[in-house]
Amino acid sequence: MKILVISLLRLGDAIMHLKLIDEIRRAHSNAQVDMLVNSEASHIKAISHNIDEVLTFPRKELQRSLANSNECFFNSYDRLKTWVSEINNRNYDMIYDFTNTVLSHNLYSLLATRLSKKDSLASYLNTVFSISKRTSFHYIDAVRNSHASTLKPQELATAELRTNKMISVQPLTSDKKKNWGIGYYQSLIKNLEIEFPDYKIAILGSPFEENVLRSHFSESKNVKIEVLDLVNLEFHLWESDLLITGDTAVAHLAAQCKTPMLAIYCGSADPYKTSPYLKNVYVVHSEEICAPCGHSTDCTQPRHMCSESIRQEDICFIVSYFLKYKIWPDKQFAFHSYLTDSSETKQFLLRDIHDEYASFKNKSRQIYWQQNEVSSIPKISNKFFFELQNTIENIDSALNIVAEFESELSNQLTADSSHSLMSKISEFERYVDDYDLVSLLKNSLKLHTKSDYFQSESDLDLLSKILKNKRMLYQYYCKQLRERGFVDVSGSRELS
Amino acid sequence: MRLVSYEGVLLCSQRDPLKEAERWCLDIPNFSHIIVLGLGAGYHVETLAAKYPQSHIHVFDHRKTLVDSFNSFSKISNVTVKVLDLDKIELDSFFCSENAYKYAKIFYPSVQSNYGQYHKLQKTILARDPLVFEHRAKQSGIDCLNWDKIKKFDEINIKAIYECKSDATQTDPARIIIILRELVK
């Protein structure tokens, strides 16, 4: 059997697709599996044993020909037609399209096969996934689910803890907006050099990034700029204790090498869609209301707020903590921090560390209250009780705002109602000091303006559920305190 | 002795005609037939012939004196220089052949006073003229275009072709056109 896999996105996507090619190989062990890629990914065979042949789509040649004012349109037309017939002459039995673009869809239709491999979720990929909408699927899971009849998920690999004293840093990405910022990386590397003098630090880059890297980073005894090809990069990543990177091809290659990672996702990088497909990766994401934005479009903000909100000191803390204790910190920061995981159904999962941290704190407090006598709770004061009651009142006010929000959104949005909703968000922020929940409210408005009624309603529904749960929890705390003799705020009695 | 100007028009750079020729040749791909519009002093033709010795280079110029002068001293085997009657440009058998459609570049310095006519000729050769395009497209089996709509365009490019594509067609030519349009979006 001859199988062709179409992977016509960037190098990082092609590297991610290798995971699925492994699954194809598992399903068809004796088949010839070829991969169709753009020329920039033509070396991918060197890092995969499961590809028999790599075919290159003449994207650049066609683009050059179409853009040349001295060339005839029929040159490109005939060239593509000839190329398609050459591929068809190879007589593939089965073609998987992992790309899901208008281009790949049409190419897929041009390539004649006896069996076509696309399931019902393929339309989901085309209509929902390819545009900037929130999705609960990781890109790999979404592609796999669209070929669910043949591809079965395997257990997600976990990052390996290593002690080779090597830190790798990939500061640049394919899109300027996805970069955290060279200045931040410079300070981070300087700090790491001082704090971990026994570690080697490799600054990674591709040949076309070398000049930028050399102009911004200086090499020293422990810091080296490494411009490597795919094979050597893979070797290097197998040796690294930690990779600090944005949403890059290197991150996806590191996922294949099970390298522990701190992934800093800014701009168009969407951690839900394209986080490294590996368990126990720490992903940092600044959730500005405009993020994640479209790839290769201009930033709509006056400043690069995505990267500015991720403080260099915090990243330095996370890296230091990991290198010292070999676990990720559960500290709360002013940005989103996630840990990658897998669900019971072997799907990729992004766990919000803040939520886990908060629930951990609440849980441990509950256990503490249940297991100890009143007299042994020394730190709970009337101030805390007052804060609890105040929090419950604030939650009630916030719930009212959510209800008002829902009723406003059920009508047609006008300039006045939009203004009123914006002021409700500010009011909500006064009552709820929780970045996630405010983002959820903001997001429901954002989705609604994009005419996605269903999504905006489900966001509001989720928001009120979370608030109601919080209220129940705080009411429970109050009840517990009352039962233990603390009755009244005005009484100013403190538990001894 | 080469002419560097003719009837008051500079035929090539006075300072460094060889460097100018090299720069002009830089973006020309390797085709089996290359059409050059404008002979000038001929430096660019010689450079191109040396760059692609396997290609056939067809040069056209409206000034007989220049053509005769070049032919008298040039012995390059892969170059053919012909006189072009600008007042009577016709689609002769050469311009209608498939080879002619591939690549045609104007050497601006030598044709500056007649640029409009040369540009029109280039448009015809490259099938950018709507009528020529229609003729050539039908030859290639492209049957998914609205021909009335395409005639309204001044010059045909991939954007215009895509706009004239019939929405309902799911034919191979239509798919190829969609792919090509996607590549330059």
XYZ file of C-alpha atoms in Angstrom:
681
model
C 0.000 0.000 0.000
C 1.215 3.529 -0.819
C 0.205 6.400 1.453
C 0.801 10.109 0.948
C 0.563 12.604 3.809
C 0.023 16.240 2.821
C 1.703 18.602 5.277
C 1.951 21.981 3.599
C 2.226 24.373 6.514
C 5.350 25.605 8.268
C 8.233 23.466 9.487
C 6.853 23.364 13.053
C 3.524 21.982 11.848
C 5.283 19.351 9.742
C 7.297 18.304 12.815
C 4.050 18.040 14.811
C 2.594 15.871 12.038
C 5.388 13.332 12.583
C 3.487 12.168 15.662
C 0.522 11.304 13.417
C 2.775 9.676 10.836
C 4.004 7.365 13.612
C 0.342 6.446 14.187
C -0.199 5.829 10.452
C 2.843 3.574 10.472
C 1.396 1.716 13.452
C -1.896 1.237 11.557
C -0.210 0.244 8.249
C 3.104 -1.329 9.182
C 3.986 -2.539 5.657
C 2.882 0.524 3.758
C 5.100 3.002 1.953
C 4.472 6.335 3.678
C 5.544 9.452 1.764
C 5.205 13.007 2.997
C 4.460 16.060 0.866
C 5.964 19.217 2.375
C 7.066 22.717 1.422
C 10.743 23.074 0.527
C 11.635 24.540 3.964
C 10.682 21.204 5.543
C 12.368 19.017 2.937
C 14.988 17.764 5.456
C 12.343 16.317 7.731
C 13.112 12.745 6.677
C 16.398 13.029 8.590
C 14.498 13.142 11.884
C 11.847 10.503 11.204
C 12.284 6.781 10.606
C 8.668 6.407 9.550
C 8.847 8.404 6.309
C 9.933 6.572 3.170
C 10.195 9.542 0.854
C 9.731 13.304 1.158
C 8.157 15.071 -1.817
C 8.413 18.824 -2.149
C 5.612 21.090 -3.285
C 7.098 23.756 -5.633
C 5.530 26.620 -3.659
C 8.398 29.095 -3.944
C 8.999 28.450 -7.643
C 5.312 28.948 -8.407
C 5.175 32.086 -6.283
C 8.261 33.492 -7.993
C 6.825 32.717 -11.417
C 3.420 34.264 -10.628
C 5.009 37.392 -9.202
C 7.388 37.908 -12.139
C 5.903 40.479 -14.507
C 7.976 39.067 -17.381
C 6.508 35.586 -17.092
C 3.327 34.226 -18.519
C 0.556 32.863 -16.246
C 0.545 29.623 -18.230
C 4.076 28.830 -17.047
C 2.772 28.438 -13.499
C -0.430 26.762 -14.664
C 1.374 24.174 -16.796
C 4.016 23.627 -14.147
C 1.442 22.838 -11.461
C -0.577 20.664 -13.830
C 2.536 18.663 -14.737
C 3.526 18.346 -11.085
C 0.058 17.035 -10.157
C 0.171 14.441 -12.919
C 3.658 13.337 -11.736
C 2.270 12.775 -8.224
C -0.741 10.961 -9.656
C 1.593 8.689 -11.607
C 2.907 7.420 -8.297
C -0.477 5.751 -7.747
C -1.098 6.435 -4.088
C -3.734 4.230 -2.478
C -4.484 6.610 0.326
C -3.935 10.300 0.974
C -4.128 12.049 4.338
C -4.474 15.821 4.275
C -3.146 17.180 7.586
C -2.988 20.759 6.343
C -6.599 21.900 6.057
C -6.175 25.014 3.973
C -8.001 26.006 0.795
C -4.810 25.156 -1.073
C -4.389 21.688 0.390
C -8.085 20.893 0.048
C -7.939 21.617 -3.691
C -4.682 19.756 -4.067
C -6.214 16.792 -2.244
C -9.097 16.852 -4.722
C -6.702 16.964 -7.680
C -4.781 13.944 -6.490
C -6.620 10.837 -7.550
C -6.728 8.020 -5.017
C -8.697 4.878 -4.549
C -9.324 5.645 -0.882
C -9.761 9.092 0.551
C -9.180 9.602 4.230
C -11.255 12.336 5.790
C -13.884 11.897 8.449
C -16.683 14.142 9.605
C -14.455 16.298 11.766
C -12.579 17.483 8.696
C -15.242 20.127 8.197
C -14.740 21.200 11.817
C -11.072 21.693 11.031
C -11.865 23.765 7.980
C -14.579 25.912 9.476
C -13.592 26.340 13.100
C -9.997 25.406 13.636
C -8.357 27.239 10.778
C -9.729 30.603 11.823
C -9.009 32.409 15.060
C -11.615 30.816 17.283
C -11.279 29.166 20.630
C -11.221 25.430 20.503
C -10.864 22.754 23.087
C -8.745 20.603 20.752
C -5.007 20.672 20.339
C -4.092 20.903 16.659
C -2.754 17.321 16.620
C -5.891 15.975 18.320
C -8.101 17.920 15.927
C -6.268 16.503 12.906
C -6.282 13.021 14.401
C -9.986 13.265 15.206
C -10.677 14.191 11.611
C -9.104 10.861 10.611
C -10.495 8.978 13.591
C -11.344 5.825 11.680
C -7.665 4.950 11.199
C -5.677 7.042 13.667
C -5.921 6.105 17.313
C -4.437 8.265 20.065
C -1.490 6.923 22.028
C -0.506 7.906 25.544
C 1.108 11.355 25.524
C 4.834 11.186 26.354
C 6.128 13.003 29.442
C 9.096 15.363 29.515
C 12.220 13.632 30.862
C 14.162 15.157 33.707
C 17.837 15.439 32.758
C 21.037 16.424 34.511
C 23.329 17.351 31.635
C 23.742 20.961 32.821
C 22.595 22.374 29.509
C 19.968 25.078 29.005
C 18.797 25.879 25.460
C 17.107 29.111 24.487
C 15.334 29.821 21.193
C 14.561 33.558 21.307
C 13.156 34.131 17.793
C 9.954 32.842 16.201
C 8.464 32.942 12.703
C 6.213 35.899 13.554
C 7.481 39.090 15.230
C 4.387 39.219 17.432
C 5.121 35.735 18.810
C 8.521 36.879 20.136
C 8.692 37.519 23.858
C 11.422 40.076 23.182
C 15.170 39.918 22.615
C 15.776 42.352 25.497
C 14.000 40.058 27.962
C 15.971 37.060 26.719
C 19.240 39.020 27.087
C 18.489 39.760 30.771
C 17.259 36.223 31.365
C 20.454 34.708 29.949
C 22.621 37.094 31.990
C 20.779 36.134 35.168
C 21.006 32.413 34.406
C 24.723 32.736 33.668
C 25.267 34.227 37.132
C 22.863 31.979 39.033
C 23.886 28.714 37.366
C 27.628 29.062 36.590
C 27.994 25.306 36.094
C 25.393 25.229 33.284
C 26.070 25.704 29.566
C 23.596 27.960 27.788
C 22.972 27.490 24.058
C 21.199 30.229 22.113
C 19.557 28.451 19.186
C 18.700 29.865 15.786
C 18.374 28.991 12.128
C 20.921 30.231 9.549
C 18.751 33.210 8.580
C 18.476 34.234 12.250
C 22.215 34.023 12.909
C 23.005 37.701 12.183
C 20.227 38.936 14.471
C 21.378 36.621 17.256
C 25.047 37.620 16.910
C 24.146 41.304 16.978
C 22.158 40.958 20.220
C 23.881 38.204 22.205
C 27.533 37.863 23.052
C 29.204 34.504 23.526
C 31.173 33.663 26.650
C 32.692 30.622 28.354
C 29.260 29.215 29.132
C 27.077 30.926 26.531
C 27.241 29.842 22.894
C 25.191 30.727 19.821
C 24.318 27.475 18.045
C 23.121 27.508 14.429
C 22.272 23.875 13.747
C 20.608 21.793 11.060
C 17.610 19.639 11.989
C 19.620 16.511 12.775
C 22.145 18.258 15.007
C 19.375 20.293 16.597
C 17.603 17.067 17.504
C 20.799 15.680 19.081
C 21.246 18.930 20.945
C 17.679 18.882 22.290
C 18.110 15.301 23.530
C 20.988 16.641 25.645
C 19.190 19.730 26.998
C 17.886 19.907 30.573
C 15.517 22.703 29.624
C 14.432 24.582 26.522
C 13.075 28.117 26.822
C 11.244 29.017 23.640
C 8.241 30.630 22.005
C 5.836 28.855 19.658
C 8.512 27.524 17.292
C 9.474 24.496 15.244
C 12.217 23.916 17.839
C 9.531 23.583 20.550
C 7.761 20.890 18.528
C 11.035 19.102 17.811
C 11.875 19.275 21.529
C 8.497 17.644 22.231
C 9.647 14.691 20.101
C 12.848 14.603 22.169
C 10.909 14.787 25.457
C 12.912 17.843 26.485
C 11.494 19.781 29.454
C 10.263 23.131 28.232
C 9.163 26.549 29.298
C 7.122 27.824 26.348
C 6.364 31.560 26.254
C 3.335 32.111 24.001
C 2.692 35.673 22.820
C 0.754 37.294 19.962
C -0.663 34.801 17.504
C 0.576 31.761 19.452
C -2.419 29.905 20.874
C -1.445 27.544 23.711
C -4.683 25.570 23.349
C -3.951 24.786 19.710
C -0.206 24.506 19.385
C 1.436 23.908 22.746
C 4.284 21.377 22.614
C 2.590 17.961 22.387
C 4.235 16.605 25.520
C 3.223 16.223 29.155
C 4.641 18.455 31.904
C 5.598 21.435 29.743
C 5.160 24.813 31.445
C 3.348 27.191 29.091
C 3.119 30.896 29.778
C 0.512 32.977 27.992
C -0.558 36.554 28.369
C -4.253 36.581 27.644
C -4.824 40.071 26.314
C -8.323 40.474 24.934
C -6.937 40.529 21.386
C -4.805 37.406 21.855
C -4.321 35.092 20.117
C -4.341 37.252 17.015
C -3.882 36.186 13.372
C -0.500 34.997 12.121
C 1.657 37.540 10.226
C -0.782 40.432 10.675
C 0.166 43.695 12.351
C -0.334 44.058 16.097
C -3.425 46.165 16.805
C -2.136 47.465 20.133
C 0.034 50.566 20.578
C 2.585 48.424 22.430
C 3.371 44.713 22.422
C 1.269 44.146 25.540
C 1.434 40.349 25.237
C 5.138 40.298 25.976
C 5.181 43.280 28.356
C 2.798 41.580 30.760
C 5.123 38.567 31.044
C 7.776 39.926 33.379
C 11.362 38.844 32.949
C 11.778 38.448 36.760
C 8.887 35.972 36.862
C 10.285 33.912 33.986
C 13.652 33.943 35.718
C 11.979 32.678 38.902
C 10.205 29.850 37.029
C 13.426 28.742 35.304
C 15.486 28.906 38.507
C 12.831 26.989 40.425
C 12.707 24.255 37.809
C 16.481 23.906 37.557
C 16.860 23.753 41.343
C 13.929 21.503 42.299
C 13.119 19.771 38.985
C 9.442 20.621 39.380
C 7.511 23.635 38.149
C 6.462 26.258 40.716
C 2.772 26.645 41.566
C 3.127 30.345 42.297
C 0.554 32.715 40.872
C 1.736 35.317 38.373
C 0.116 38.223 36.539
C -0.124 36.069 33.416
C -1.601 32.702 32.602
C 0.539 29.711 33.327
C -0.392 26.225 32.262
C 0.974 22.719 32.556
C 0.453 20.358 29.653
C -1.215 17.056 30.448
C -3.424 14.426 28.858
C -7.041 13.521 29.522
C -8.450 10.088 30.240
C -9.290 9.780 26.552
C -5.612 10.423 25.708
C -6.380 13.894 24.353
C -4.049 16.799 25.031
C -5.024 18.933 28.008
C -3.841 22.334 29.177
C -4.205 22.706 32.936
C -4.347 26.209 34.344
C -1.877 26.260 37.222
C -3.686 29.191 38.861
C -6.895 27.215 39.113
C -5.086 24.195 40.412
C -3.202 26.325 42.899
C -6.393 28.000 44.092
C -8.264 24.726 44.436
C -5.263 23.168 46.170
C -5.229 26.020 48.671
C -8.966 25.734 49.259
C -8.836 22.001 49.597
C -5.969 22.046 52.074
C -7.747 24.735 54.083
C -10.915 22.651 54.195
C -9.024 19.605 55.362
C -7.261 21.726 57.934
C -10.554 23.018 59.284
C -12.110 19.593 59.373
C -9.190 17.949 61.121
C -8.285 20.559 63.728
C -9.917 22.061 66.770
C -11.033 25.687 66.648
C -8.373 26.689 69.119
C -5.657 25.401 66.837
C -6.472 27.750 63.972
C -4.302 30.687 64.800
C -4.292 32.764 61.636
C -7.989 33.330 61.037
C -8.980 36.751 62.213
C -12.141 38.791 62.110
C -10.570 40.592 59.175
C -10.557 37.348 57.267
C -14.154 36.669 58.203
C -15.124 40.154 57.121
C -13.293 39.613 53.841
C -15.161 36.375 53.322
C -18.519 38.042 53.829
C -17.449 40.908 51.643
C -16.356 38.476 48.961
C -19.758 36.780 49.022
C -21.480 40.149 48.579
C -19.110 40.991 45.754
C -19.864 37.678 44.074
C -23.589 38.430 44.303
C -23.019 41.819 42.674
C -20.849 40.187 40.011
C -23.562 37.593 39.326
C -26.082 40.399 38.858
C -23.764 41.985 36.323
C -23.439 38.687 34.448
C -27.249 38.426 34.347
C -27.533 42.011 33.046
C -24.840 41.214 30.514
C -26.802 38.175 29.318
C -29.979 40.173 28.857
C -28.165 42.985 26.988
C -26.528 40.456 24.668
C -29.864 38.900 23.803
C -30.725 42.173 22.013
C -29.081 43.632 18.942
C -25.881 45.431 19.937
C -25.865 49.201 19.415
C -23.172 51.774 20.168
C -24.983 52.665 23.421
C -25.393 49.081 24.581
C -21.744 48.321 23.724
C -20.699 51.276 25.858
C -22.933 50.085 28.686
C -21.436 46.580 28.466
C -17.919 47.994 28.604
C -18.805 49.918 31.771
C -20.305 46.716 33.213
C -16.968 44.993 32.632
C -15.209 47.753 34.629
C -17.803 47.417 37.378
C -17.335 43.629 37.344
C -13.582 44.125 37.729
C -14.219 46.108 40.927
C -16.051 43.159 42.456
C -14.020 40.290 41.082
C -10.292 40.452 41.418
C -9.744 37.480 39.143
C -8.064 37.975 35.820
C -9.505 34.743 34.366
C -13.070 35.623 35.175
C -12.755 39.160 33.832
C -11.219 37.708 30.659
C -14.154 35.333 30.377
C -16.609 38.237 30.523
C -14.555 40.262 28.050
C -14.324 37.265 25.792
C -18.074 36.740 25.723
C -18.449 40.317 24.431
C -15.653 39.779 21.931
C -17.298 36.580 20.666
C -20.699 38.229 20.529
C -19.409 41.039 18.326
C -18.099 38.301 16.040
C -21.691 36.978 15.894
C -20.829 33.811 17.751
C -23.912 33.710 19.968
C -23.444 30.140 21.029
C -19.876 30.597 22.257
C -20.609 33.898 24.019
C -23.601 32.371 25.830
C -21.581 29.350 26.912
C -18.827 31.657 28.238
C -21.367 33.573 30.323
C -22.892 30.331 31.519
C -19.483 29.067 32.584
C -18.775 32.365 34.293
C -21.913 32.249 36.418
C -21.248 28.589 37.290
C -17.736 29.453 38.508
C -19.044 32.419 40.507
C -21.815 30.327 42.075
C -19.300 27.638 43.035
C -17.067 30.251 44.588
C -19.993 31.667 46.521
C -20.879 28.207 47.813
C -17.304 27.650 48.922
C -17.081 30.975 50.753
C -20.465 30.371 52.370
C -19.147 27.035 53.535
C -16.104 28.758 55.089
C -18.383 31.225 56.875
C -20.540 28.397 58.161
C -17.444 26.556 59.404
C -16.215 29.654 61.183
C -19.597 30.301 62.748
C -19.761 26.718 63.978
C -16.384 27.221 65.587
C -17.581 30.150 67.641
C -16.921 33.077 65.381
C -20.258 34.811 65.121
C -20.108 38.412 64.261
C -17.878 40.824 62.412
C -18.894 43.735 64.596
C -18.068 41.722 67.717
C -14.371 41.922 66.734
C -13.627 38.642 68.412
C -10.567 36.905 67.110
C -9.940 33.243 67.243
C -7.029 32.690 69.521
C 32.854 50.008 -32.633
C 29.522 49.839 -30.773
C 26.885 52.534 -30.761
C 25.948 53.699 -27.267
C 23.342 56.174 -28.492
C 21.067 56.291 -31.517
C 19.069 59.286 -32.717
C 19.662 61.015 -29.387
C 18.554 58.003 -27.268
C 21.060 56.286 -24.988
C 21.127 52.569 -25.784
C 22.769 51.479 -22.535
C 24.576 52.808 -19.504
C 27.436 55.132 -20.401
C 29.344 54.404 -17.233
C 29.257 50.646 -16.926
C 27.190 48.819 -19.577
C 28.479 45.386 -18.492
C 27.374 45.830 -14.902
C 24.013 47.096 -16.133
C 23.686 43.996 -18.325
C 24.543 41.675 -15.456
C 21.955 43.324 -13.214
C 19.336 43.076 -15.958
C 19.991 39.343 -16.395
C 19.942 38.587 -12.698
C 16.254 37.630 -12.248
C 15.824 35.866 -15.606
C 15.067 32.163 -15.089
C 16.484 29.463 -17.288
C 13.994 28.892 -20.120
C 14.618 27.095 -23.384
C 13.353 30.192 -25.255
C 13.823 33.728 -23.957
C 12.471 36.775 -25.752
C 14.352 40.050 -25.383
C 12.605 43.232 -26.464
C 15.167 45.928 -27.316
C 18.657 45.290 -28.663
C 20.411 48.476 -27.546
C 24.165 48.080 -27.690
C 23.787 44.317 -27.223
C 25.737 43.924 -23.960
C 22.730 42.467 -22.155
C 22.130 39.990 -24.989
C 25.721 38.762 -24.840
C 25.601 38.450 -21.045
C 22.350 36.496 -21.208
C 23.643 34.229 -23.960
C 26.712 33.469 -21.862
C 24.570 32.837 -18.755
C 22.297 30.343 -20.517
C 24.265 28.841 -23.411
C 21.615 26.126 -23.887
C 18.744 28.612 -24.304
C 17.564 30.177 -27.550
C 17.496 33.941 -27.217
C 15.223 35.826 -29.585
C 15.921 39.567 -29.738
C 13.586 42.099 -31.391
C 14.310 45.728 -32.167
C 12.616 48.216 -34.479
C 15.891 49.856 -35.638
C 17.299 48.009 -38.653
C 20.660 49.809 -38.397
C 21.216 48.457 -34.900
C 20.173 44.950 -35.866
C 22.486 44.916 -38.908
C 25.347 46.351 -36.895
C 24.964 43.708 -34.163
C 24.627 40.859 -36.645
C 27.773 42.028 -38.452
C 30.046 41.560 -35.449
C 28.233 39.061 -33.253
C 28.895 35.395 -33.782
C 26.879 34.019 -30.838
C 25.201 30.819 -31.933
C 22.209 30.805 -29.542
C 21.060 34.354 -30.363
C 18.714 35.412 -33.176
C 18.173 39.136 -33.727
C 15.259 40.315 -35.847
C 13.865 43.661 -36.968
C 10.444 44.482 -35.612
C 7.967 46.721 -37.444
C 6.335 48.573 -34.559
C 3.591 50.032 -36.771
C 2.588 46.587 -37.954
C 2.892 44.273 -34.981
C 1.164 41.075 -35.884
C 0.885 37.813 -34.102
C 3.083 35.930 -36.526
C 3.774 32.253 -36.197
C 6.619 32.832 -33.737
C 4.586 34.903 -31.311
C 1.772 32.369 -31.496
C 4.014 29.435 -30.715
C 3.942 27.997 -27.220
C 7.567 28.993 -26.609
C 6.757 32.642 -27.033
C 4.409 32.658 -24.067
C 6.964 31.722 -21.480
C 9.261 34.661 -20.889
C 9.675 38.115 -22.430
C 11.669 40.949 -20.916
C 12.102 44.519 -22.121
C 15.541 46.151 -22.073
C 14.280 49.564 -21.010
C 17.301 51.823 -21.715
C 17.229 51.148 -25.424
C 13.442 51.372 -25.989
C 12.544 54.279 -23.714
C 11.105 56.442 -26.515
C 8.912 53.567 -27.754
C 8.198 51.927 -24.407
C 4.390 51.932 -24.818
C 4.545 49.922 -28.014
C 7.070 47.458 -26.596
C 4.975 47.023 -23.461
C 1.917 46.266 -25.600
C 3.915 43.699 -27.500
C 5.121 42.123 -24.252
C 1.510 41.925 -23.049
C 0.550 40.093 -26.215
C 3.482 37.687 -26.048
C 2.785 36.844 -22.398
C -0.969 36.377 -23.021
C -1.815 39.236 -20.674
C -4.024 40.720 -23.356
C -7.595 39.438 -22.712
C -8.123 38.208 -26.290
C -4.810 36.395 -26.468
C -5.422 34.974 -22.999
C -8.800 33.585 -24.007
C -7.296 31.943 -27.094
C -4.466 30.396 -25.087
C -6.691 29.375 -22.141
C -9.072 27.501 -24.429
C -6.067 25.718 -25.957
C -5.060 24.634 -22.439
C -8.508 23.267 -21.687
C -9.448 25.970 -19.173
C -13.216 26.005 -19.456
C -14.212 27.429 -16.097
C -13.936 31.166 -16.820
C -16.461 33.829 -17.624
C -15.032 35.136 -20.932
C -17.223 38.253 -21.072
C -16.038 39.260 -17.633
C -12.381 38.637 -18.419
C -12.501 40.880 -21.495
C -13.233 43.843 -19.227
C -9.786 43.609 -17.657
C -6.983 45.725 -19.102
C -4.323 43.248 -18.253
C -4.722 39.659 -17.144
C -3.117 38.383 -13.948
C -3.946 35.600 -11.475
C -6.228 37.883 -9.440
C -8.300 38.731 -12.520
C -8.413 35.077 -13.582
C -9.629 34.019 -10.139
C -12.313 36.717 -10.137
C -13.624 35.436 -13.465
C -13.804 31.835 -12.302
C -17.295 30.348 -12.340
C -18.322 29.608 -8.750
C -20.023 26.308 -9.417
C -17.192 24.556 -11.254
C -15.258 21.871 -9.463
C -13.075 21.000 -12.439
C -9.334 20.411 -12.354
C -8.504 23.720 -14.120
C -10.641 25.575 -11.552
C -8.809 23.842 -8.715
C -5.420 24.708 -10.225
C -6.491 28.357 -10.516
C -7.623 28.365 -6.859
C -4.290 26.897 -5.733
C -2.311 29.463 -7.743
C -4.403 32.293 -6.306
C -3.829 30.979 -2.779
C -0.086 31.037 -3.388
C 0.007 34.789 -4.014
C -2.572 35.899 -1.431
